[in-house]
Amino acid sequence: KPQDIDKKYDLIFVGRLEKNKGADMFVEAVAELGIRAVVVGTGPLENNLKSLAEKTGANIIFHGFAKDASEVARLMNESRVLAMCSHNEGGPRVIVEAMACGVPVLATSVGIVPDIIKNGESREIIDWNAEDIAAKAKEFLSDKDKYEKYRQAGLEIAKQFEKKVAIKNYADKLKSLSSL
């Protein structure tokens, strides 16, 4: 849920540091924008990404592995926008977690992303390149009205994934199927 804490980071990336997650594009976008960002996660590409950040001058804190969901929630609440740059995903759950924290989302069109949230209403679809990520992040970070619109829309979308609501929706769907 949203917490009343200061924003330390303009962008946050949360995930395993593997090729399919697109963290290299995230680092390049941060360098292009000249903003402050945090990467939460570890993986085989961590050293390569740190080297890329140093080479490009990207102002990124590599936080490492978050010990629990509370730490992830705090880091999200300390951030203004989540960038989910994956090339493929099943979920991704991280976008719902960000929206539940009141953090707008930039996401590639993978997994259930196009099914649960509408482009231009509650998040922005990003292409698989640093330039598009940077352009859309810059728009979010500079347009307070759009930022607040997406923040509020994300909070509403996240409500449907709360445990009690999800169970009720599932039960209602089962009831509707039994009447067929």
Coordinates of C-alpha atoms in Angstrom, one line a residue:
K1 CA 0.0 0.0 0.0
P2 CA 1.1 3.6 -0.4
Q3 CA 3.3 4.8 2.4
D4 CA 3.9 8.4 3.4
I5 CA 7.7 8.4 2.8
D6 CA 10.0 10.6 0.8
K7 CA 10.7 9.6 -2.8
K8 CA 14.5 8.9 -3.2
Y9 CA 14.4 7.4 -6.7
D10 CA 12.8 8.5 -10.0
L11 CA 12.8 5.0 -11.4
I12 CA 12.8 1.5 -9.9
F13 CA 13.6 -1.9 -11.5
V14 CA 12.6 -5.0 -9.5
G15 CA 13.6 -8.5 -10.8
R16 CA 16.2 -11.1 -11.5
L17 CA 19.2 -9.7 -13.3
E18 CA 19.0 -12.0 -16.3
K19 CA 18.9 -11.3 -20.0
N20 CA 15.1 -11.7 -20.5
K21 CA 14.4 -9.0 -17.9
G22 CA 15.8 -6.1 -20.0
A23 CA 17.8 -4.5 -17.1
D24 CA 20.4 -3.3 -19.6
M25 CA 17.8 -1.1 -21.3
F26 CA 16.8 0.2 -17.9
V27 CA 20.4 1.2 -17.1
E28 CA 20.8 2.9 -20.5
A29 CA 17.5 4.8 -20.1
V30 CA 18.6 6.0 -16.6
A31 CA 21.9 7.2 -18.1
E32 CA 20.1 9.0 -20.9
L33 CA 17.8 10.8 -18.5
G34 CA 20.4 11.7 -15.9
I35 CA 18.0 10.7 -13.0
R36 CA 18.4 8.6 -9.8
A37 CA 17.3 5.0 -9.9
V38 CA 17.4 1.8 -7.9
V39 CA 17.7 -1.8 -9.0
V40 CA 16.3 -4.4 -6.7
G41 CA 17.4 -7.9 -7.4
T42 CA 20.5 -10.0 -8.1
G43 CA 21.5 -12.4 -10.8
P44 CA 24.1 -13.5 -13.3
L45 CA 24.2 -10.1 -15.0
E46 CA 24.7 -8.0 -11.9
N47 CA 28.4 -7.2 -12.5
N48 CA 27.8 -6.5 -16.2
L49 CA 25.0 -4.1 -15.3
K50 CA 27.2 -2.3 -12.7
S51 CA 29.9 -1.9 -15.2
L52 CA 27.4 -0.6 -17.8
A53 CA 26.1 1.9 -15.2
E54 CA 29.6 3.1 -14.4
K55 CA 30.5 3.3 -18.1
T56 CA 27.4 5.3 -19.0
G57 CA 27.3 7.4 -15.9
A58 CA 23.9 6.1 -14.8
N59 CA 23.1 7.1 -11.3
I60 CA 21.8 3.7 -10.0
I61 CA 21.9 2.2 -6.6
F62 CA 22.2 -1.6 -6.9
H63 CA 20.3 -2.6 -3.8
G64 CA 20.6 -6.4 -4.2
F65 CA 18.2 -8.9 -3.0
A66 CA 15.2 -7.6 -0.9
K67 CA 14.8 -9.7 2.3
D68 CA 11.0 -9.7 2.2
A69 CA 7.8 -8.1 0.7
S70 CA 7.9 -5.3 3.3
E71 CA 11.4 -4.2 2.0
V72 CA 10.2 -4.3 -1.6
A73 CA 7.1 -2.2 -0.7
R74 CA 9.3 0.3 1.1
L75 CA 11.6 0.6 -1.9
M76 CA 8.7 0.9 -4.3
N77 CA 7.2 3.7 -2.1
E78 CA 10.6 5.5 -2.2
S79 CA 10.3 5.5 -6.0
R80 CA 8.3 7.5 -8.4
V81 CA 7.9 5.1 -11.4
L82 CA 8.4 1.4 -11.9
A83 CA 10.0 0.2 -15.2
M84 CA 9.3 -3.4 -16.1
C85 CA 11.4 -4.0 -19.3
S86 CA 11.0 -7.8 -19.7
H87 CA 11.1 -9.6 -23.0
N88 CA 8.8 -12.3 -21.7
E89 CA 6.9 -13.0 -18.5
G90 CA 4.1 -15.1 -17.1
G91 CA 2.7 -12.5 -14.8
P92 CA 4.4 -10.1 -14.0
R93 CA 3.3 -9.7 -10.4
V94 CA 5.7 -6.8 -9.9
I95 CA 3.4 -4.4 -11.8
V96 CA 0.5 -5.1 -9.5
E97 CA 2.7 -4.7 -6.5
A98 CA 3.9 -1.3 -7.8
M99 CA 0.3 -0.1 -8.5
A100 CA -0.8 -1.2 -5.0
C101 CA 2.0 1.1 -3.7
G102 CA 0.6 4.0 -5.8
V103 CA 3.6 3.8 -8.2
P104 CA 2.8 4.3 -11.9
V105 CA 4.1 1.6 -14.3
L106 CA 6.0 1.6 -17.5
A107 CA 5.9 -2.0 -18.9
T108 CA 6.6 -4.0 -22.0
S109 CA 3.6 -5.8 -23.5
V110 CA 4.3 -9.3 -22.0
G111 CA 2.3 -11.8 -20.0
I112 CA -0.9 -10.5 -18.5
V113 CA 0.2 -6.8 -18.9
P114 CA -2.2 -6.0 -21.7
D115 CA -5.0 -8.0 -20.1
I116 CA -5.1 -6.3 -16.7
I117 CA -4.3 -2.7 -17.4
K118 CA -5.1 -0.3 -20.3
N119 CA -2.4 1.6 -22.1
G120 CA -2.9 5.3 -21.7
E121 CA -5.2 5.0 -18.7
S122 CA -3.2 3.3 -15.9
R123 CA 0.2 2.6 -17.4
E124 CA 2.3 3.1 -20.5
I125 CA 3.5 0.3 -22.8
I126 CA 7.2 0.6 -23.6
D127 CA 9.1 -0.7 -26.5
W128 CA 12.2 -2.9 -26.0
N129 CA 14.7 -0.1 -26.3
A130 CA 16.2 2.5 -23.9
E131 CA 15.1 5.5 -25.9
D132 CA 11.4 4.7 -25.6
I133 CA 11.8 3.9 -21.9
A134 CA 13.6 7.2 -21.3
A135 CA 11.0 9.2 -23.3
K136 CA 8.0 7.7 -21.5
A137 CA 9.7 8.0 -18.1
K138 CA 10.6 11.6 -18.8
E139 CA 6.9 12.3 -19.7
F140 CA 5.7 10.7 -16.4
L141 CA 8.3 12.5 -14.3
S142 CA 7.5 15.9 -15.8
D143 CA 3.7 15.8 -16.1
K144 CA 2.2 15.9 -12.6
D145 CA -1.4 15.5 -13.9
K146 CA -0.6 12.4 -15.9
Y147 CA 1.4 11.0 -13.0
E148 CA -1.4 11.4 -10.6
K149 CA -4.0 10.0 -13.0
Y150 CA -1.9 6.9 -13.5
R151 CA -1.2 6.6 -9.8
Q152 CA -4.9 6.7 -8.9
A153 CA -5.8 4.3 -11.7
G154 CA -3.2 1.8 -10.6
L155 CA -4.5 1.9 -7.0
E156 CA -8.0 1.0 -8.3
I157 CA -6.7 -1.8 -10.5
A158 CA -4.6 -3.3 -7.7
K159 CA -7.7 -3.6 -5.5
Q160 CA -9.0 -6.4 -7.7
F161 CA -6.0 -8.5 -6.7
E162 CA -6.5 -8.1 -3.0
K163 CA -7.0 -11.5 -1.4
K164 CA -10.7 -11.1 -0.4
V165 CA -11.7 -9.5 -3.7
A166 CA -9.8 -12.1 -5.8
I167 CA -11.5 -15.0 -3.9
K168 CA -14.9 -13.3 -4.3
N169 CA -14.3 -12.7 -8.1
Y170 CA -13.2 -16.4 -8.5
A171 CA -16.3 -17.7 -6.6
D172 CA -18.6 -15.5 -8.7
K173 CA -17.1 -16.8 -11.9
L174 CA -17.5 -20.4 -10.7
K175 CA -21.2 -19.7 -9.9
S176 CA -21.7 -18.2 -13.3
L177 CA -20.2 -21.3 -15.0
S178 CA -22.4 -23.7 -13.0
S179 CA -25.5 -22.1 -14.5
L180 CA -24.5 -23.0 -18.0

